[in-house]
Short mmCIF file of C-alpha atoms and ligand atoms in Angstrom, two decimals:
data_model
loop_
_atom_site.label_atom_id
_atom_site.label_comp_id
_atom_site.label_asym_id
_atom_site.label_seq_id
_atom_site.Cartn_x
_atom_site.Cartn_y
_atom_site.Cartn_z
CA UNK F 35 129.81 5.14 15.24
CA UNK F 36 129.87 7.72 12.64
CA UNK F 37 133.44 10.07 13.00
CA UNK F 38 133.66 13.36 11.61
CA UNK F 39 135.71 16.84 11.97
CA UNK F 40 132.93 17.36 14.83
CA UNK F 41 133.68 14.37 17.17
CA UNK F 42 136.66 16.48 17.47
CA UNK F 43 134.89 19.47 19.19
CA UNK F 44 132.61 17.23 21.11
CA UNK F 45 135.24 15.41 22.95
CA UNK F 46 138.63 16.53 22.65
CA UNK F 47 140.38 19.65 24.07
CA UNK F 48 140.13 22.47 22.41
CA UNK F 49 144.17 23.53 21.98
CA UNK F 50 144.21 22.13 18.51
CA UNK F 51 142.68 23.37 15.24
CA UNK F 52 142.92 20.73 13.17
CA UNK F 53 141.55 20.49 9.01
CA UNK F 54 138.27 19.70 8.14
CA UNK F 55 139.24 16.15 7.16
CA UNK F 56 139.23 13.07 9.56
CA UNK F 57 142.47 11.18 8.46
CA UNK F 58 141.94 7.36 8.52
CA UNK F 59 145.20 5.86 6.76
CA UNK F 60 148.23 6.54 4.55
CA UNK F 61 151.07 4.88 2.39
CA UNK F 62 154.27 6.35 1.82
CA UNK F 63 153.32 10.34 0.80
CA UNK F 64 149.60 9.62 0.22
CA UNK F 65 146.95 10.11 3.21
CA UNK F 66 143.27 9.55 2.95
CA UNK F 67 140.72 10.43 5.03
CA UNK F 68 137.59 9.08 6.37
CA UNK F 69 135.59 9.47 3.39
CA UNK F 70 138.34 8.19 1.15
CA UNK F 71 139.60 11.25 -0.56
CA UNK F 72 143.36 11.10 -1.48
CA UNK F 73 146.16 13.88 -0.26
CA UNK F 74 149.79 13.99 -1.37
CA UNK F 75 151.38 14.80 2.44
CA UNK F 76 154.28 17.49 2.03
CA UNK F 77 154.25 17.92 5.77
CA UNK F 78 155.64 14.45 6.59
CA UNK F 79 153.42 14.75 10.20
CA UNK F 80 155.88 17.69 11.05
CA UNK F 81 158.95 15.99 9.71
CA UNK F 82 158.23 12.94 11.67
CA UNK F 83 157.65 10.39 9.22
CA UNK F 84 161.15 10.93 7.87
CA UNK F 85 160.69 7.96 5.55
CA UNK F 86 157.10 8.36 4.73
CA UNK F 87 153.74 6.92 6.06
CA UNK F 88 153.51 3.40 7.10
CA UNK F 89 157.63 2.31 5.91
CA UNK F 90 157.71 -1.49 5.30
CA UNK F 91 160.64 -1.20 7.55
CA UNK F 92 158.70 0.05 10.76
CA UNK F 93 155.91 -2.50 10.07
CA UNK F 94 158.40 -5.43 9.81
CA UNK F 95 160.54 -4.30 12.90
CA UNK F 96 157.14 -3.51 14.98
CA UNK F 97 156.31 -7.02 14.01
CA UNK F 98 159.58 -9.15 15.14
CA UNK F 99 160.46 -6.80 18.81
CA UNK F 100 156.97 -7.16 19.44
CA UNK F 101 157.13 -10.25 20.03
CA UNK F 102 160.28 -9.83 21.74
CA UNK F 103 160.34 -7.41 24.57
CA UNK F 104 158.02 -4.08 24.30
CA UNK F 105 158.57 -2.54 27.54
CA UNK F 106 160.75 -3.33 30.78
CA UNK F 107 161.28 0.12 32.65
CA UNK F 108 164.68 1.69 33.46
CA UNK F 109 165.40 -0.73 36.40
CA UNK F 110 166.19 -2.96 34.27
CA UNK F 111 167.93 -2.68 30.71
CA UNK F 112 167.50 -3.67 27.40
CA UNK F 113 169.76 -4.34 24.51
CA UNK F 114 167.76 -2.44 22.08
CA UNK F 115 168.61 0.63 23.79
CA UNK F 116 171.93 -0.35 24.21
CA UNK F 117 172.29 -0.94 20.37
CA UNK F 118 170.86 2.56 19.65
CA UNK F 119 173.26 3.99 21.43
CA UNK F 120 176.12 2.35 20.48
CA UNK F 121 174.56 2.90 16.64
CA UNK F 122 174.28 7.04 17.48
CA UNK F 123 178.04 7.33 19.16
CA UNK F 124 179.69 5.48 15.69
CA UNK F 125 177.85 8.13 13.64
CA UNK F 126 177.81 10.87 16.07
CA UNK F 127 181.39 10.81 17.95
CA UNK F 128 179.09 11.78 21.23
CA UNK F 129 179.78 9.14 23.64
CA UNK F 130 176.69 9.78 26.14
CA UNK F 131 172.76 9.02 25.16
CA UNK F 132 169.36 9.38 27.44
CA UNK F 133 166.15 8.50 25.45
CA UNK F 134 162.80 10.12 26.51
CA UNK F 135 159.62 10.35 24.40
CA UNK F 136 159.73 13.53 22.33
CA UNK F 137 161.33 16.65 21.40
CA UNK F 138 160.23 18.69 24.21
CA UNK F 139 161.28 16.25 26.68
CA UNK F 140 165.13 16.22 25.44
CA UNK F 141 164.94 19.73 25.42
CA UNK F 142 163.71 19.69 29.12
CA UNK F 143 166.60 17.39 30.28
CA UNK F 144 169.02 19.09 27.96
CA UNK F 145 168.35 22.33 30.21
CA UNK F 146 168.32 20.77 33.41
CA UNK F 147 171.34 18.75 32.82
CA UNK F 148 172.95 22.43 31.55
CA UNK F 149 172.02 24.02 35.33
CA UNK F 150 173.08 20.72 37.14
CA UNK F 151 176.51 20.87 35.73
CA UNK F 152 177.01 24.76 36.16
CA UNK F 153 175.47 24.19 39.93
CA UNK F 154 178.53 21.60 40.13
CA UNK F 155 181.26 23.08 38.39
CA UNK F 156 180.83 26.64 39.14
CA UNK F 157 178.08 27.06 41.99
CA UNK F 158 174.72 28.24 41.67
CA UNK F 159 175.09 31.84 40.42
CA UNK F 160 176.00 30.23 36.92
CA UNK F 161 172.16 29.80 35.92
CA UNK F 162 171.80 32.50 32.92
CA UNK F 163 170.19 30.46 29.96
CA UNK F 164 170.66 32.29 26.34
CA UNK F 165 168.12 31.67 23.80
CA UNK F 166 166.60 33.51 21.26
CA UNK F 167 163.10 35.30 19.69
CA UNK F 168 160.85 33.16 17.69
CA UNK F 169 162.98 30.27 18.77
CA UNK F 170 160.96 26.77 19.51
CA UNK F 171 161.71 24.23 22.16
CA UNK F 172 158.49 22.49 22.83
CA UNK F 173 155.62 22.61 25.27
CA UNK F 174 156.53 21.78 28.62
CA UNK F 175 157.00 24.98 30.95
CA UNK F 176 160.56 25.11 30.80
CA UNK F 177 160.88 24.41 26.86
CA UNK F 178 157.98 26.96 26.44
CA UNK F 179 159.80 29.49 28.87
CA UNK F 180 163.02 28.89 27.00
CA UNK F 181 161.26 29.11 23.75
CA UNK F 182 160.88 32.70 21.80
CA UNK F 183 157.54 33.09 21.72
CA UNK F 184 155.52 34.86 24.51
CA UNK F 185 151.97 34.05 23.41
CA UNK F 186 153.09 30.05 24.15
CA UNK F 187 154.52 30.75 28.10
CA UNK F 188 152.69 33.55 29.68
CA UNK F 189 149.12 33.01 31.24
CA UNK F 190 150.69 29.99 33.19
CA UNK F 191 151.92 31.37 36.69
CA UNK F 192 155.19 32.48 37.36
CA UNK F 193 157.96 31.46 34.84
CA UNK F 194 160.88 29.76 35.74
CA UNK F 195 163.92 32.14 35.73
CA UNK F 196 167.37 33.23 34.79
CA UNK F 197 166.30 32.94 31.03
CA UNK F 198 166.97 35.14 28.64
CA UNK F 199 165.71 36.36 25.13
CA UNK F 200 167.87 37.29 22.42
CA UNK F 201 167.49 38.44 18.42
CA UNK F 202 168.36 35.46 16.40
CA UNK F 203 171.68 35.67 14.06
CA UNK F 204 172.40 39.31 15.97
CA UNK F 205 176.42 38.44 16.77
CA UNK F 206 176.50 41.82 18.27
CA UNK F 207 174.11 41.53 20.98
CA UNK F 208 174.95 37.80 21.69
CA UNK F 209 178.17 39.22 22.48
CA UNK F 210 176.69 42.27 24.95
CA UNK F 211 174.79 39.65 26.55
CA UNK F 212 176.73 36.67 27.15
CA UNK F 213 178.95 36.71 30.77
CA UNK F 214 180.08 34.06 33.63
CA UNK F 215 176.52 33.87 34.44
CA UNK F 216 175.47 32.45 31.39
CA UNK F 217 175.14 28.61 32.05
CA UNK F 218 173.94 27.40 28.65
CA UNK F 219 172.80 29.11 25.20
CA UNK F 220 170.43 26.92 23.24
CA UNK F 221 169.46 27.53 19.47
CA UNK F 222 168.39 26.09 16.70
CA UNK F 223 169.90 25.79 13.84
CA UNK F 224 167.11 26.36 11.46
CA UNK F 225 164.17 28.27 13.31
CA UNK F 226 161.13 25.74 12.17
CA UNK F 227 158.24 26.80 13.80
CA UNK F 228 159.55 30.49 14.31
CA UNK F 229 159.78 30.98 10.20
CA UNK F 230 162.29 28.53 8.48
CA UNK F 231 165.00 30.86 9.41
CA UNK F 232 168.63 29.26 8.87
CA UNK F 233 171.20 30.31 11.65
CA UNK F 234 174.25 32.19 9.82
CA UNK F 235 177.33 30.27 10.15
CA UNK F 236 178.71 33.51 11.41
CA UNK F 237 175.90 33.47 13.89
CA UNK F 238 176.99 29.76 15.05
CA UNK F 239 181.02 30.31 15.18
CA UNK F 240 180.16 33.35 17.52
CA UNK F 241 178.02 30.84 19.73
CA UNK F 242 180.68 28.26 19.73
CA UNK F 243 183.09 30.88 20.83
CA UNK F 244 180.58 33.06 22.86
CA UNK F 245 180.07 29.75 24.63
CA UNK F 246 183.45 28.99 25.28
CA UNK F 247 184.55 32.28 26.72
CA UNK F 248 182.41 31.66 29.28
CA UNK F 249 182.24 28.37 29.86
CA UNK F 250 178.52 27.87 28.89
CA UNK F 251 177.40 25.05 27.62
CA UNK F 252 176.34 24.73 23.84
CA UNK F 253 173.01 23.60 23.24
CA UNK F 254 171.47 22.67 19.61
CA UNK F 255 167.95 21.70 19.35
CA UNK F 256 168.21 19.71 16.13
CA UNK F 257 164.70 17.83 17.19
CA UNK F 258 163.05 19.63 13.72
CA UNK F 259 166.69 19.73 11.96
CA UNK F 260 168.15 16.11 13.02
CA UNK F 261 167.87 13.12 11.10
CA UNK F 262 168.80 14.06 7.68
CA UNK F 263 166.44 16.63 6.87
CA UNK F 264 168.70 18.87 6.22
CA UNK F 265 171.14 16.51 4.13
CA UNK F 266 173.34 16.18 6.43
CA UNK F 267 172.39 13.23 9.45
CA UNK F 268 172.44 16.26 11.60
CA UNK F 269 172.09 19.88 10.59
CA UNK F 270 175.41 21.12 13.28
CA UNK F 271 177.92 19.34 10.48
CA UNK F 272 177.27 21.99 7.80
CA UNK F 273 177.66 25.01 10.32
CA UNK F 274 181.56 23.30 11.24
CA UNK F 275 180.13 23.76 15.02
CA UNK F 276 179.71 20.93 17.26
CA UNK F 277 177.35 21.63 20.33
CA UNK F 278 178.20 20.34 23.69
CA UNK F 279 174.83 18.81 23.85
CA UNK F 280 172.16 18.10 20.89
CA UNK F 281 168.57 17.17 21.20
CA UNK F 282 166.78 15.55 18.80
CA UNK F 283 163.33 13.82 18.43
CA UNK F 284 160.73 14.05 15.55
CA UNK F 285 161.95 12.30 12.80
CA UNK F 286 164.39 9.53 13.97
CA UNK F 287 161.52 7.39 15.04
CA UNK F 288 160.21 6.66 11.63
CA UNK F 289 156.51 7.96 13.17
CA UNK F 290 157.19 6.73 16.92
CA UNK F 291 157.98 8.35 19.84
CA UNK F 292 161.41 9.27 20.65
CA UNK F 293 163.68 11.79 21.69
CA UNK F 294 167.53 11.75 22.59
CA UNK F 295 170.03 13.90 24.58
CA UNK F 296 173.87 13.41 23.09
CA UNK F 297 176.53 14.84 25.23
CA UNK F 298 180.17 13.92 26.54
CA UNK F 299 181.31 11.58 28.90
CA UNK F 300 182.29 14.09 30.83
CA UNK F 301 178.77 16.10 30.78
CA UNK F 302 177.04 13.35 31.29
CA UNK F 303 178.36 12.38 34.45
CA UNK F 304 176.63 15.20 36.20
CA UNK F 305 173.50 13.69 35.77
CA UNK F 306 174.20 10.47 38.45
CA UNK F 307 171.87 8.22 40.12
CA UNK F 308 168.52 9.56 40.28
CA UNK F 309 168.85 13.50 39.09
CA UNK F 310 166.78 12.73 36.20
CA UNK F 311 164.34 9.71 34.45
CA UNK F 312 161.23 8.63 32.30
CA UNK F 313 159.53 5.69 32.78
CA UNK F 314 159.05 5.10 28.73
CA UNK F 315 162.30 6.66 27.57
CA UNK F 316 164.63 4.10 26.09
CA UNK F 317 161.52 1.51 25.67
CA UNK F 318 163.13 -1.36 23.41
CA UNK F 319 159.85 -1.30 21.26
CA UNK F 320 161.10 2.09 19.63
CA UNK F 321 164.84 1.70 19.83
CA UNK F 322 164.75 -1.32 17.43
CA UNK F 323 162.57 1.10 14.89
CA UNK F 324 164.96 4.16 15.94
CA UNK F 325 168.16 1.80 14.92
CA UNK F 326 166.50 0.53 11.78
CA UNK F 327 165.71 4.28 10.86
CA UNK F 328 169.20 5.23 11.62
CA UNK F 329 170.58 2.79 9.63
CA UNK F 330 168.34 3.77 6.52
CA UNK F 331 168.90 7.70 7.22
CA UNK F 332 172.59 7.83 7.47
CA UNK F 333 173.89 5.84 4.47
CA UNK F 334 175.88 8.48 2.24
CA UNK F 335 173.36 7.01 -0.65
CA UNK F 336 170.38 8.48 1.15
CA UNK F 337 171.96 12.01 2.40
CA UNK F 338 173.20 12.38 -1.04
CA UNK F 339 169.71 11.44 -2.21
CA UNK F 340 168.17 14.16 0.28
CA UNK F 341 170.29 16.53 -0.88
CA UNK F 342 168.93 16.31 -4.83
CA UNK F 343 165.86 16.22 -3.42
CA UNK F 344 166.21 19.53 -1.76
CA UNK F 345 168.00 21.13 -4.31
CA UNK F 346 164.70 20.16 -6.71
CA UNK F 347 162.05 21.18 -3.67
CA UNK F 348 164.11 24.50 -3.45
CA UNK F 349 164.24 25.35 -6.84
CA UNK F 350 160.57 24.29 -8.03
CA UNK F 351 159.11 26.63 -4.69
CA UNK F 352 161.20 29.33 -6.50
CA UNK F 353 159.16 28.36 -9.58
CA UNK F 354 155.78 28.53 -8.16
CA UNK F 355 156.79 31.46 -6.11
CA UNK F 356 157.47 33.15 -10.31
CA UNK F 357 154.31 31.54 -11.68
CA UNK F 358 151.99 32.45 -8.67
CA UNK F 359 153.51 36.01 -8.05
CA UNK F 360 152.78 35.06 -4.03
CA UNK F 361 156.56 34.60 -2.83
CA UNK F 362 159.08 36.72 -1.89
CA UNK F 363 161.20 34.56 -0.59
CA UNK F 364 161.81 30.53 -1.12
CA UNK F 365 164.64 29.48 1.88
CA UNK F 366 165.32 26.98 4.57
CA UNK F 367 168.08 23.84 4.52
CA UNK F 368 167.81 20.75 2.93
CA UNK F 369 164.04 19.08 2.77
CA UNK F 370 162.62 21.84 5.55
CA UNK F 371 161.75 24.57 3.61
CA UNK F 372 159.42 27.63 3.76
CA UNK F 373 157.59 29.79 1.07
CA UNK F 374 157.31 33.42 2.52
CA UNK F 375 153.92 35.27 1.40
CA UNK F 376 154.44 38.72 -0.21
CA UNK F 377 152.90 41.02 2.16
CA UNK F 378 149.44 41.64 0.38
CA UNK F 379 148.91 37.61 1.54
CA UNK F 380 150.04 38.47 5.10
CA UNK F 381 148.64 36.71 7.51
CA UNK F 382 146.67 34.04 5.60
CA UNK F 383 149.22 31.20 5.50
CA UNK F 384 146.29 29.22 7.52
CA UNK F 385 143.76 30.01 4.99
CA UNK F 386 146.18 28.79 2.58
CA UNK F 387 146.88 25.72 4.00
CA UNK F 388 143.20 24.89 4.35
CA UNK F 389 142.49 25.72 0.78
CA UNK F 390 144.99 23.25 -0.55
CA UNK F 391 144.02 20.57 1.38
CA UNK F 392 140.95 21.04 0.10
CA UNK F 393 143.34 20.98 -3.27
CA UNK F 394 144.74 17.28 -2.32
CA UNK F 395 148.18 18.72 -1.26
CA UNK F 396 149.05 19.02 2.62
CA UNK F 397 151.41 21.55 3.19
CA UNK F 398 152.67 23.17 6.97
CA UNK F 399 152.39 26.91 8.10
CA UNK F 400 155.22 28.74 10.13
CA UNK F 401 153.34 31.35 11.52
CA UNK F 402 150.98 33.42 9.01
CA UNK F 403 153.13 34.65 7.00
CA UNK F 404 155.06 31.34 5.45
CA UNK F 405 153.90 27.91 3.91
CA UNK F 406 156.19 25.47 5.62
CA UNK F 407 157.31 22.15 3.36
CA UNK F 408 159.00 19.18 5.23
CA UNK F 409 158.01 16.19 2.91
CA UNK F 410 159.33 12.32 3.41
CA UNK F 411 162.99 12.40 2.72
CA UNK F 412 162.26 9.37 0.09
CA UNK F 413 159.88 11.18 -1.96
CA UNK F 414 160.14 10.26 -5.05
CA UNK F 415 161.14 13.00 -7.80
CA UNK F 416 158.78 12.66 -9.70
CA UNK F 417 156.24 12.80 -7.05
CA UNK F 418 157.58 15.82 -6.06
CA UNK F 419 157.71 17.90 -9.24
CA UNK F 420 153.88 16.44 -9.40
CA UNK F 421 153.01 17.94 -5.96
CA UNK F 422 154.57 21.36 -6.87
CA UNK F 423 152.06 21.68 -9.34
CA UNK F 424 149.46 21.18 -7.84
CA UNK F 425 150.53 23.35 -5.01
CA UNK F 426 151.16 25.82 -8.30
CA UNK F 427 147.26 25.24 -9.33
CA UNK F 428 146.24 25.22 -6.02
CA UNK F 429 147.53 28.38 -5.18
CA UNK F 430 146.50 30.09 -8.57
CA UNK F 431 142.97 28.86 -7.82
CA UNK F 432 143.27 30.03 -4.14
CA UNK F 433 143.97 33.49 -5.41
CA UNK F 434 141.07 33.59 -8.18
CA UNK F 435 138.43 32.63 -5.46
CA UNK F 436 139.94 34.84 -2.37
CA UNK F 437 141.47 38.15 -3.99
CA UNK F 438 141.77 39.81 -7.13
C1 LIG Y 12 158.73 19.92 17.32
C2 LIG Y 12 159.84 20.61 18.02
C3 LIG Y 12 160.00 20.50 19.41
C4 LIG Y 12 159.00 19.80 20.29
O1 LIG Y 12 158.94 18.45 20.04
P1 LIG Y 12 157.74 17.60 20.69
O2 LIG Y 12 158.05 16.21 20.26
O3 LIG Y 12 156.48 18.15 20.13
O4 LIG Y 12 157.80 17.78 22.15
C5 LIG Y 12 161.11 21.09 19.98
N1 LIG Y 12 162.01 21.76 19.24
C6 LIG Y 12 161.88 21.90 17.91
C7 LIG Y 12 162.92 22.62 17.14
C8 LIG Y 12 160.78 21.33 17.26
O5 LIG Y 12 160.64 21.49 15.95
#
């Protein structure tokens, strides 16, 4: 059976646009599809595979809890969830975990675990949800409700309510529009998919307090931020602002499935027998990769080594931004990056990206207006400064064939 780009259109849904390429298999920051052609991967699957494609690590641990337990359901439970958890509270200091399957999942239970305790503590007027414009939580209707972008919720049937929409890092109006109905505000701490836009840390303190005031319930989606891919294991440490609750998914699997919901004892409890579940969430399978990924991510070593790394993506995107004359503007935290396009490129981030695959380099898109980098955290440096330029070539050529 003969696969191509076209399968695609004959037999899968439509809600994708994926490249012209059929991928096929990968090692560490290479990926090569069908046909054998070789691309250095700055896009990591979307952050996901934190430690690069196919880890030794994730193969070996596959290998020995496969053999051990794969699945057993939430009536019954497993010590490699147990272990995860116990491995998240030592590095975390929060003392309650629930595992689901991705980020939009945590996201969803983060929510309804923020209405269940308001509905408990201070009745069911306290529903208000804060979050902000451009702001991404994922794709189920709540998450996409929650979420800042219109396009994503509307033309679904009514919307759930009580949320509201706010300009990110705007202290003033966060402060008009936070009051006693406001059950939770969620945020995250570096817009991804909205445009690589770091929160201000003046922004954050005024959530923190915003949130207090009120007794709302703090909220950090660090699903795109978590893990180290900001240099820190999660991004909340370098704002000095601890949510009540974080959510995290993408790349503490190592390439698997997971997503996780950290919160207090005492927040926690409001969630009792029953008010919420998953049938894969927690499966051992993926806990023993998620611990073996933890233990890898959060070694001062490798933060400290994520944190060169950045510094060198950062500063060679400022380079190419110079020797291409197509940025204005290089920013982001740690290895999650984005390269805004002067306005005369405006809107052709997509073309972009499709032009230097066809380059060899794999890059992401925030929007159309910004080239999105979120490499493997291990990359090497040298690989790096190799992949910048060709990205530099590649977008030199790009610019020879398209414009001027
Ligand atoms: C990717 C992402 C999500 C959604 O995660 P899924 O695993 O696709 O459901 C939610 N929030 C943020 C910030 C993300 O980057």
């Amino acid at each position: 059976m003969k696969i191509t780009r076209k399968t695609f259109d004959e037999c899968m849904f439509p809600c994708y646009n994926p490249q012209d390429f059929v991928i096929a298999k990968a090692k560490g920051v290479h990926v090569y599809d069908t046909q054998g052609k070789e691309y250095l991967d700055l896009t990591s699957g979307i952050g996901v595979n934190s430690l690069g494609h196919c880890p030794k690590i994730i193969e070996k641990t596959l290998k020995k809890q496969s053999r051990r337990l794969v699945h057993c359901s939430n009536v019954f439970i497993n010590d490699k969830t147990l272990e995860l958890a116990l491995a998240l509270k030592a590095k975390t200091q929060y003392e309650r975990f629930f595992f689901v399957n991705s980020g939009a999942e945590a996201n969803e239970a983060a929510l309804k675990l923020a209405r269940r305790y308001a509905y408990d503590v201070a009745g069911e007027e306290k529903d208000e949800i804060i979050a902000f414009d451009h702001g991404f939580h994922g794709r189920t209707f709540f998450t996409v409700s929650v979420g800042g972008q219109e396009k994503y919720s509307s033309g679904f049937g009514p919307r759930p309510g009580a949320i509201t929409h706010l300009p990110f890092n705007d202290v003033a109006a966060l402060k008009a529009a936070v009051s006693s109905k406001t059950c939770a505000i969620m945020v995250e701490p570096v817009q991804g998919e909205g445009g690589v836009m770091p929160a201000s840390a003046e922004f954050m303190q005024a959530l923190r307090a915003c949130a207090d005031e009120v007794g709302a319930l703090l909220i950090f989606d660090e699903v795109q931020t978590g893990n180290a891919r900001t240099g820190t294991l999660y991004a909340y440490e370098q704002y000095g602002v601890r949510p009540d609750i974080l959510t995290t998914a993408k790349g503490i699997g190592g390439g698997l499935p997971i997503g996780i919901i950290m919160t207090s004892t005492q927040i926690a409890s409001h969630f009792g027998p029953g008010t919420h579940g998953s049938t894969f969430g927690g499966n051992p399978l993926i806990c023993a990769c998620a611990i073996e990924v933890l233990k890898v991510i959060s070694s001062d070593k490798f933060l400290h080594g994520v944190q060169e790394r950045a510094q060198l993506l950062h500063n060679l995107l400022e380079k190419v931004g110079e020797h291409t004359g197509m940025f204005s503007e290089v920013r982001g935290m740690g290895m999650l990056q984005g390269a805004i396009l002067k306005p005369e490129y405006a809107g052709q981030a997509g073309d972009i990206m499709r032009f230097l695959a066809g380059y060899g380099v794999l890059v992401l898109t925030a929007g159309g207006n910004i080239l999105r980098f979120a490499p493997a955290l291990n990359i090497k440096k040298s690989t790096l400064k190799q992949a910048m330029k060709l990205l530099e070539q590649g977008l030199l050529n790009y610019k020879q064939v398209k414009q001027v």
